[in-house]
Tab-separated table of N, CA and C in Angstrom:
chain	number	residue	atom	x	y	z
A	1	UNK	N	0.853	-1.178	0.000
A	1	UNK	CA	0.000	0.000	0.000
A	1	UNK	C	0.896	1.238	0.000
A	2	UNK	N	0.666	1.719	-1.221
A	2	UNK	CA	1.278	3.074	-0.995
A	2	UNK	C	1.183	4.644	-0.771
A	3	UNK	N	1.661	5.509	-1.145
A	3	UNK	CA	0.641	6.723	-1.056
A	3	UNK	C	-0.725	6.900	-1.588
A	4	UNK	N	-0.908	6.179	-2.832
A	4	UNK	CA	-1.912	6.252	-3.878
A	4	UNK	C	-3.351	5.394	-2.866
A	5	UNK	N	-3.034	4.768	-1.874
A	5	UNK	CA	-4.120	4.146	-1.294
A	5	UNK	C	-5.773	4.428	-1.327
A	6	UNK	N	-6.402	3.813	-2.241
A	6	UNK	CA	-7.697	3.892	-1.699
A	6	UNK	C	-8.672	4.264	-0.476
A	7	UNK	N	-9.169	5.680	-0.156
A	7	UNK	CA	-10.024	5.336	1.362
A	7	UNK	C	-11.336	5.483	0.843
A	8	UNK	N	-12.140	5.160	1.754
A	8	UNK	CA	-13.494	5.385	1.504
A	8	UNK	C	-13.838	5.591	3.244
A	9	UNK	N	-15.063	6.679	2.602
A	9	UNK	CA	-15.431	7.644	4.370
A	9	UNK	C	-16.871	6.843	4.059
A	10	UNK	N	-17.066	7.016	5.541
A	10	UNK	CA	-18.333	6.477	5.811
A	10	UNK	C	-19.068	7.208	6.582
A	11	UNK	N	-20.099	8.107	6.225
A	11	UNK	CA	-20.882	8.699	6.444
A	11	UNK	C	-20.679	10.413	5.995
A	12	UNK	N	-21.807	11.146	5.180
A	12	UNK	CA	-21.795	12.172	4.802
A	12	UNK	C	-21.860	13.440	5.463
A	13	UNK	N	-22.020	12.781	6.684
A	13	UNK	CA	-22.868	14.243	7.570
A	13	UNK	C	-22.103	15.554	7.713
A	14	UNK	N	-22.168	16.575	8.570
A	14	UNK	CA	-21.534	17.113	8.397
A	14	UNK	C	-19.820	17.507	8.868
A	15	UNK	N	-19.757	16.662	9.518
A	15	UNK	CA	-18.300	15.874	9.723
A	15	UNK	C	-17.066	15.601	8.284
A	16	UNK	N	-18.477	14.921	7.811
A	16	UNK	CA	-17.905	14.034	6.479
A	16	UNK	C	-17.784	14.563	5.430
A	17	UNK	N	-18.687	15.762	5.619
A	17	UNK	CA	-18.594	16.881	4.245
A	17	UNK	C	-17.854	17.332	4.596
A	18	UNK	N	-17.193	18.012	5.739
A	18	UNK	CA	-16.192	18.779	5.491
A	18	UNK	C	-15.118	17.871	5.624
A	19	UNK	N	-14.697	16.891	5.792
A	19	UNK	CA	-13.928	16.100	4.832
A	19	UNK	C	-13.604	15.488	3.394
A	20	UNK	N	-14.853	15.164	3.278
A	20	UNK	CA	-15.218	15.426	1.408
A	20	UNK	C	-14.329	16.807	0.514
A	21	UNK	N	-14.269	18.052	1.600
A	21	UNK	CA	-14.609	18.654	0.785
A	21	UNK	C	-12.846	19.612	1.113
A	22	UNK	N	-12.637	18.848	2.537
A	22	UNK	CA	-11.272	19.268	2.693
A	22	UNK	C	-9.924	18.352	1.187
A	23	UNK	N	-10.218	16.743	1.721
A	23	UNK	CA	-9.497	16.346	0.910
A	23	UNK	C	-8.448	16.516	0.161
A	24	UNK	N	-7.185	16.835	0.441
A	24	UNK	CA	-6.071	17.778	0.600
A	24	UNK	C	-5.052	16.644	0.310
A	25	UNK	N	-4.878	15.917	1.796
A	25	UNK	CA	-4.542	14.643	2.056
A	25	UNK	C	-4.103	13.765	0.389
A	26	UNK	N	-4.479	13.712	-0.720
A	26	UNK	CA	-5.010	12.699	-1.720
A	26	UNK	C	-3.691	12.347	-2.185
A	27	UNK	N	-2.466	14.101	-2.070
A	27	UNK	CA	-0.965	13.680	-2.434
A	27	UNK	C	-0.252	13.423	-1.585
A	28	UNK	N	-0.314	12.611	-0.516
A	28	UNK	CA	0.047	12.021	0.688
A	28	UNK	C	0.149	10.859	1.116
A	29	UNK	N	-0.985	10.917	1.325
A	29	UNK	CA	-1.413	9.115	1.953
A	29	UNK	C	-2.253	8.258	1.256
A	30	UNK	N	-2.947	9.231	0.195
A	30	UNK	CA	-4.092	8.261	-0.645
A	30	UNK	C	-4.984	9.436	-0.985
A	31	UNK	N	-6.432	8.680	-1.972
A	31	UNK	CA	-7.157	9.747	-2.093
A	31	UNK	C	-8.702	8.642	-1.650
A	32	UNK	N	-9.602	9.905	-1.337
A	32	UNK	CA	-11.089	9.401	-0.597
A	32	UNK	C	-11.321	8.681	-2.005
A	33	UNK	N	-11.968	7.793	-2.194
A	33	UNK	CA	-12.448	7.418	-3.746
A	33	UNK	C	-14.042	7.351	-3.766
A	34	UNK	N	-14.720	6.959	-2.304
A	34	UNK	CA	-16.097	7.253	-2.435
A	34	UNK	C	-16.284	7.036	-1.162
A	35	UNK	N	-17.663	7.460	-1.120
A	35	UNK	CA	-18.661	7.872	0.610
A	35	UNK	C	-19.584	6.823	0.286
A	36	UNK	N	-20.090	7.182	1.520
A	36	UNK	CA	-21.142	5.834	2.099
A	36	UNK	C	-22.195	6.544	3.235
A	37	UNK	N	-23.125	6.559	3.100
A	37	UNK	CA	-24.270	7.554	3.853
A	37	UNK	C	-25.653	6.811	4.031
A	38	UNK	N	-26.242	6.846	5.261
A	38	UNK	CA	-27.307	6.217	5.163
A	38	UNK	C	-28.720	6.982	4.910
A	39	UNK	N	-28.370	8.138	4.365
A	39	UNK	CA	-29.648	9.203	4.121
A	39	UNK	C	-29.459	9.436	1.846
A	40	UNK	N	-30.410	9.106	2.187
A	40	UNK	CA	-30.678	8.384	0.699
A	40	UNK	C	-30.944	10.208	0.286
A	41	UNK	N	-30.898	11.238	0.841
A	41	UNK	CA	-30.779	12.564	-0.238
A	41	UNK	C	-29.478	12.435	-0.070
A	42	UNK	N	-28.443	12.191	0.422
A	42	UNK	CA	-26.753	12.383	0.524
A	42	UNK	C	-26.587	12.080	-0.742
A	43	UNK	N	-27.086	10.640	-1.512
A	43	UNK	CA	-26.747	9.872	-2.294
A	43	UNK	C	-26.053	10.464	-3.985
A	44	UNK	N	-25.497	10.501	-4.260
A	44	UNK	CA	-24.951	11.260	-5.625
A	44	UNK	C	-23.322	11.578	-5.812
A	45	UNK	N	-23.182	13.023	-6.125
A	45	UNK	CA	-21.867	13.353	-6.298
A	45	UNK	C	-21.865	14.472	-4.687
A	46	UNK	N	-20.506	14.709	-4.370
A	46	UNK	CA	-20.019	15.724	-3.607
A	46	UNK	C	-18.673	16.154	-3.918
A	47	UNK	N	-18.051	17.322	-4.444
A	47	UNK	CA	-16.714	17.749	-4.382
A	47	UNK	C	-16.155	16.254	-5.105
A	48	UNK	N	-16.719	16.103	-6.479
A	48	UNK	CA	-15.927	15.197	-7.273
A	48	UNK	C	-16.233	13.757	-6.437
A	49	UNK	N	-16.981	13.286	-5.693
A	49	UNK	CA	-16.593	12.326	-4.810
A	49	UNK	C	-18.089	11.402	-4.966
A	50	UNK	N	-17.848	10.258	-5.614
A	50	UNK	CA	-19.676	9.601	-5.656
A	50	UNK	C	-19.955	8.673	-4.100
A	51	UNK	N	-21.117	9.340	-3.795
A	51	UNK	CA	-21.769	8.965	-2.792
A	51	UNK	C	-22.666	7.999	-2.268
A	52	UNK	N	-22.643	6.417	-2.524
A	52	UNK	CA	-23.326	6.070	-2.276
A	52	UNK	C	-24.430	5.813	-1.087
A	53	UNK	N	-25.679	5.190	-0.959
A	53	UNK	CA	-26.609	4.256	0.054
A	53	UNK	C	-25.321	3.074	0.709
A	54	UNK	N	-25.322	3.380	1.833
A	54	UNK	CA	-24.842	2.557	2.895
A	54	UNK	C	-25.544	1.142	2.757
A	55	UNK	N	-26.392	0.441	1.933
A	55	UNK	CA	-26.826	-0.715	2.130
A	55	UNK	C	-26.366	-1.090	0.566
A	56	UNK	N	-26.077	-0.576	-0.187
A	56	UNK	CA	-25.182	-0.924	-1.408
A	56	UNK	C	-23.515	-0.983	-0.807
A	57	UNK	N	-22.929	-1.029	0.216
A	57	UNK	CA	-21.820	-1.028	0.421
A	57	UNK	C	-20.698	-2.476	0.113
A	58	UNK	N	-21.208	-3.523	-0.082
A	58	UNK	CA	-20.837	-4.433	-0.876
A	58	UNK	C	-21.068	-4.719	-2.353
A	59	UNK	N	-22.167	-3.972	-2.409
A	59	UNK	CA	-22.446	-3.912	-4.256
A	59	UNK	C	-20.773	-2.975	-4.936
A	60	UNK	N	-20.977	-2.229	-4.369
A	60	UNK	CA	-19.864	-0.803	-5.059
A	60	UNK	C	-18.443	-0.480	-4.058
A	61	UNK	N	-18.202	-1.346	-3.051
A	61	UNK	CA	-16.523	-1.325	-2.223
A	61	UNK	C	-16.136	-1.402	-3.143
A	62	UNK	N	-14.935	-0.351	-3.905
A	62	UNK	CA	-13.415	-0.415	-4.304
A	62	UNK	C	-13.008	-1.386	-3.899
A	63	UNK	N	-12.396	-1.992	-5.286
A	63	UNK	CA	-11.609	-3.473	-5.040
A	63	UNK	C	-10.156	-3.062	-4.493
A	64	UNK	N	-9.503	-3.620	-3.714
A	64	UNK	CA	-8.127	-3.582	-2.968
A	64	UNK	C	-8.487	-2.661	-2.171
A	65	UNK	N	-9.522	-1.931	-1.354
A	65	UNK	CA	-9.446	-0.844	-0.584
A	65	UNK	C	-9.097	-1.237	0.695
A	66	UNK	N	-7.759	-0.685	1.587
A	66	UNK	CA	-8.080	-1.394	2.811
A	66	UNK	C	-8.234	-0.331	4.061
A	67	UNK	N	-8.522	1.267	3.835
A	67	UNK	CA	-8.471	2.019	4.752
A	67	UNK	C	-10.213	2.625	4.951
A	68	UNK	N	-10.113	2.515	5.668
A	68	UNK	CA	-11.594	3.341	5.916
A	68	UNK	C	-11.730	5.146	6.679
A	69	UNK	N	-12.643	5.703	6.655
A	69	UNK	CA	-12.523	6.543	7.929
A	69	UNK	C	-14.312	6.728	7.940
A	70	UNK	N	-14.171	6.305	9.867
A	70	UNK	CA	-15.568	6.200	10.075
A	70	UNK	C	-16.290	7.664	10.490
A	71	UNK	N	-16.783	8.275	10.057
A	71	UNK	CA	-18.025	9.374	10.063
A	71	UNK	C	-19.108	9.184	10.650
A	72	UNK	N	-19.760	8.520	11.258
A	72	UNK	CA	-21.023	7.994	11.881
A	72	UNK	C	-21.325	7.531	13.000
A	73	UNK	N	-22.198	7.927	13.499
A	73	UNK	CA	-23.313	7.800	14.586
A	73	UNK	C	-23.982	6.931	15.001
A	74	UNK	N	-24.640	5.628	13.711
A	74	UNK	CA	-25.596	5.424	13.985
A	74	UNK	C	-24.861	3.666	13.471
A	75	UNK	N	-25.185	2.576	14.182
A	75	UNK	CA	-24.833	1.067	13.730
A	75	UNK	C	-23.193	0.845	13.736
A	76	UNK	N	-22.488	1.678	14.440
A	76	UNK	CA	-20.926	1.966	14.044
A	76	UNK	C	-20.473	0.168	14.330
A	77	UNK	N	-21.041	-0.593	15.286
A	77	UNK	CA	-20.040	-2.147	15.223
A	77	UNK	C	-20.894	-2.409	13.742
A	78	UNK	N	-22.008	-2.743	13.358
A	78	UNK	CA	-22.101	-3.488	12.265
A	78	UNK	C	-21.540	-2.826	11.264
A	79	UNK	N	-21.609	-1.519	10.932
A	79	UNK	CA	-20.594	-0.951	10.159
A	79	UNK	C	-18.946	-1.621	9.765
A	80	UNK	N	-18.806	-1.550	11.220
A	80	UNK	CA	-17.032	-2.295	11.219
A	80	UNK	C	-17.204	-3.627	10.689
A	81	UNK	N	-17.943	-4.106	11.264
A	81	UNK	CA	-17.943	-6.016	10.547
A	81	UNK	C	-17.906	-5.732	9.189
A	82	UNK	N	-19.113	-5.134	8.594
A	82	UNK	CA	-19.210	-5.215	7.230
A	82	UNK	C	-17.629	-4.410	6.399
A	83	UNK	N	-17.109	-3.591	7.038
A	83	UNK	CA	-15.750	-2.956	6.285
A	83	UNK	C	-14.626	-4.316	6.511
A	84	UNK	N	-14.954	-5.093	7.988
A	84	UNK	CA	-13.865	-6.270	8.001
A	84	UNK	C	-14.155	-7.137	6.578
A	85	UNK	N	-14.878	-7.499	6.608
A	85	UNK	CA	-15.434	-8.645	5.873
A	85	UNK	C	-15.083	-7.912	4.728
A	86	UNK	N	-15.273	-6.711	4.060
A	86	UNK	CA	-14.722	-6.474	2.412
A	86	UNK	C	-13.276	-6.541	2.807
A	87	UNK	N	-12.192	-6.982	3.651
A	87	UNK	CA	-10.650	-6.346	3.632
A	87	UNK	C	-10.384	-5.105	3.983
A	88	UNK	N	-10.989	-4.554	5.138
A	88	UNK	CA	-10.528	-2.920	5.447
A	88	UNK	C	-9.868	-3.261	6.608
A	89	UNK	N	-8.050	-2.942	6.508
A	89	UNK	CA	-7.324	-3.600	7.317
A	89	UNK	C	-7.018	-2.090	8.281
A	90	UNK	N	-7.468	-0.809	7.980
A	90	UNK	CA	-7.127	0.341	9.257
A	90	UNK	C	-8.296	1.349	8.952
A	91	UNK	N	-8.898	1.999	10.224
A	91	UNK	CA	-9.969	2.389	10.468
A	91	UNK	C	-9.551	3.855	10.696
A	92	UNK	N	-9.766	4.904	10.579
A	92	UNK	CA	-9.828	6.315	11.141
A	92	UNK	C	-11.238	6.368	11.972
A	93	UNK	N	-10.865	6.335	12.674
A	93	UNK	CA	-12.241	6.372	14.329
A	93	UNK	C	-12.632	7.880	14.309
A	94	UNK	N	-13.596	8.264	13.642
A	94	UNK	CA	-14.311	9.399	14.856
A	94	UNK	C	-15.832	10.047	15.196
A	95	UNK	N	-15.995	8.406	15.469
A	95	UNK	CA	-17.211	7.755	15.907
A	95	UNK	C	-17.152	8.308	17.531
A	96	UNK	N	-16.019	8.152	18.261
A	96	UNK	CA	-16.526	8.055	19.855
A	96	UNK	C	-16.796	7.273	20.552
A	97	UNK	N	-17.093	5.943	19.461
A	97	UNK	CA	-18.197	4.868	20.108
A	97	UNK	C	-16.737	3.849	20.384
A	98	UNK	N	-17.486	2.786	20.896
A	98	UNK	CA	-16.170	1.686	21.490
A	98	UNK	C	-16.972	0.782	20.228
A	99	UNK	N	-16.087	-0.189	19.844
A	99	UNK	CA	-16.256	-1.068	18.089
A	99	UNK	C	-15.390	-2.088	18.662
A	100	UNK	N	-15.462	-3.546	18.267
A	100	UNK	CA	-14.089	-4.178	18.272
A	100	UNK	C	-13.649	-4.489	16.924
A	101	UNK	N	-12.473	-5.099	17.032
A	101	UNK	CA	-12.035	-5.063	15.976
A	101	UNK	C	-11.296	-6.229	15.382
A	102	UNK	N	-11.312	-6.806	14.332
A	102	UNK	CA	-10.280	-8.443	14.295
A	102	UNK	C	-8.837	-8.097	14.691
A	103	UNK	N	-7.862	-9.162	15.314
A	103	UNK	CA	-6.471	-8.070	15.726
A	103	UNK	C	-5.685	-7.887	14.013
A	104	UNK	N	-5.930	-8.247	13.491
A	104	UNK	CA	-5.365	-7.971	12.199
A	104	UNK	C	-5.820	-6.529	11.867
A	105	UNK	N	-6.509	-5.878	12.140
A	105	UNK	CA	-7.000	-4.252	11.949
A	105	UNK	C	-6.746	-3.358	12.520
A	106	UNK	N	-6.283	-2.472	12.891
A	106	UNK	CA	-5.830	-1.151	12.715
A	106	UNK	C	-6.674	0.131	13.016
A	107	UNK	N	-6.762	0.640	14.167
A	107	UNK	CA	-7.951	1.965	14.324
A	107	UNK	C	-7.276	2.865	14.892
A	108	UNK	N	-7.484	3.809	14.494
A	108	UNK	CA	-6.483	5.267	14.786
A	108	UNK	C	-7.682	6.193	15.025
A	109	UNK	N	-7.797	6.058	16.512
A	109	UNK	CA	-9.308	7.110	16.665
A	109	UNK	C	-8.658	8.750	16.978
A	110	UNK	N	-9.217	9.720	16.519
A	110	UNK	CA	-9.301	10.824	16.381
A	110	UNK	C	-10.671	11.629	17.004
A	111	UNK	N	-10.022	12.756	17.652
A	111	UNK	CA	-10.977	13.104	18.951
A	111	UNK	C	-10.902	14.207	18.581
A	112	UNK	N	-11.313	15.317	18.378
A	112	UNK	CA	-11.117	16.492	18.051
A	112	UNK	C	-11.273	17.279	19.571
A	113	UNK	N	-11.840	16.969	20.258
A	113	UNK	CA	-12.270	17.354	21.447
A	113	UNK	C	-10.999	17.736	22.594
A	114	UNK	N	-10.124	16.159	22.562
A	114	UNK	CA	-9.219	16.240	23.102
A	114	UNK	C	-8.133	17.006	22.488
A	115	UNK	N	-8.296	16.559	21.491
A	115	UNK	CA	-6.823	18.095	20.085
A	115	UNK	C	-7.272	19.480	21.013
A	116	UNK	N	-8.178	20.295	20.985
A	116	UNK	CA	-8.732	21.267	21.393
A	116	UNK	C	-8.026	21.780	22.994
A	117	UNK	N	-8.789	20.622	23.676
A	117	UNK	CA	-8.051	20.632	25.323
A	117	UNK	C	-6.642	20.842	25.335
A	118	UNK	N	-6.082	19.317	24.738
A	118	UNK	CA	-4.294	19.809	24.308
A	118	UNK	C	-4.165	21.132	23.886
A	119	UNK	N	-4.548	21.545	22.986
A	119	UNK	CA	-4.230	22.555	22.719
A	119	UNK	C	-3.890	23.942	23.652
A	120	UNK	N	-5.541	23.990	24.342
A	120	UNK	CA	-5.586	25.130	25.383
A	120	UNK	C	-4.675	24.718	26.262
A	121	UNK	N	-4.150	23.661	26.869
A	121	UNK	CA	-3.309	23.221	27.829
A	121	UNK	C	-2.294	23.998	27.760
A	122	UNK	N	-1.426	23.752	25.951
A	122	UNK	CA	-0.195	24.269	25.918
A	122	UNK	C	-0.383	26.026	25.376
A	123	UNK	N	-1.802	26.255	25.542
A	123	UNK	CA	-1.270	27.663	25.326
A	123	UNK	C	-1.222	27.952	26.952
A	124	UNK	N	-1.989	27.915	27.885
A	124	UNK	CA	-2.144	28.279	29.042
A	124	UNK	C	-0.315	27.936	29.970
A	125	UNK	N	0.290	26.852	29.341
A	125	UNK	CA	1.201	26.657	30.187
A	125	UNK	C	2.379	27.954	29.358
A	126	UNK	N	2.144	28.341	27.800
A	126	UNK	CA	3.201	28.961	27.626
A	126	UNK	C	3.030	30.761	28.133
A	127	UNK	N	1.825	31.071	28.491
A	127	UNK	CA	1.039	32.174	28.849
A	127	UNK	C	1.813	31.998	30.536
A	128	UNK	N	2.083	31.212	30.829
A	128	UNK	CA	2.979	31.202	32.579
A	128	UNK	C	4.183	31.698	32.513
């Protein structure tokens, strides 16, 4: 797997759009290649990016894809099974939720919440 890596985000909301729409990342580590949303108006194009229905997610998985990043709220363990089961060997977490995972997989959860706190931490300690 190289820079060119396949991801696919899972869920459109507004989390996910502004990831859709950041997508920056693509000459780096890989590029998003498609979404996955369970609100059937999401469904289409976004910022170059086709969007499918979350219950077509085995019809239309990118073949060799093995990264995911989870966007969603709502079913997040059956979500994960179904990304195990196509070959999605590392997860971008920022769900919140607790998921398990096969040990062969990979989850790198991301908190924005805590980035934030860190943050104020080290301004407050350099403000001393």
């Amino acid at each position: 797997m190289g820079l060119e890596a396949p991801i696919v985000l899972v869920g459109a909301g507004n989390f996910g759009n502004a990831i859709l729409k950041y997508n920056r990342w693509k000459y780096t580590v890989g590029k998003i290649v498609c979404c996955y949303d369970k609100d059937h108006e999401k469904v289409g194009e976004r910022f170059g990016i086709k969007i499918h229905h979350v219950d077509d997610l085995e019809e239309t998985f990118p073949k060799d894809c093995k990264i995911a990043i989870l966007a969603i709220s709502d079913d997040v363990q059956e979500t994960v099974n179904r990304l195990m089961n196509l070959g999605v060997k590392g997860i971008v977490d920022l769900t919140h939720s607790h998921f398990i995972v096969n040990e062969d997989v990979v989850v790198q959860p991301v908190d924005i919440v805590a980035s934030i706190q860190e943050m104020v931490l080290k301004m407050n300690a350099n403000d001393e």
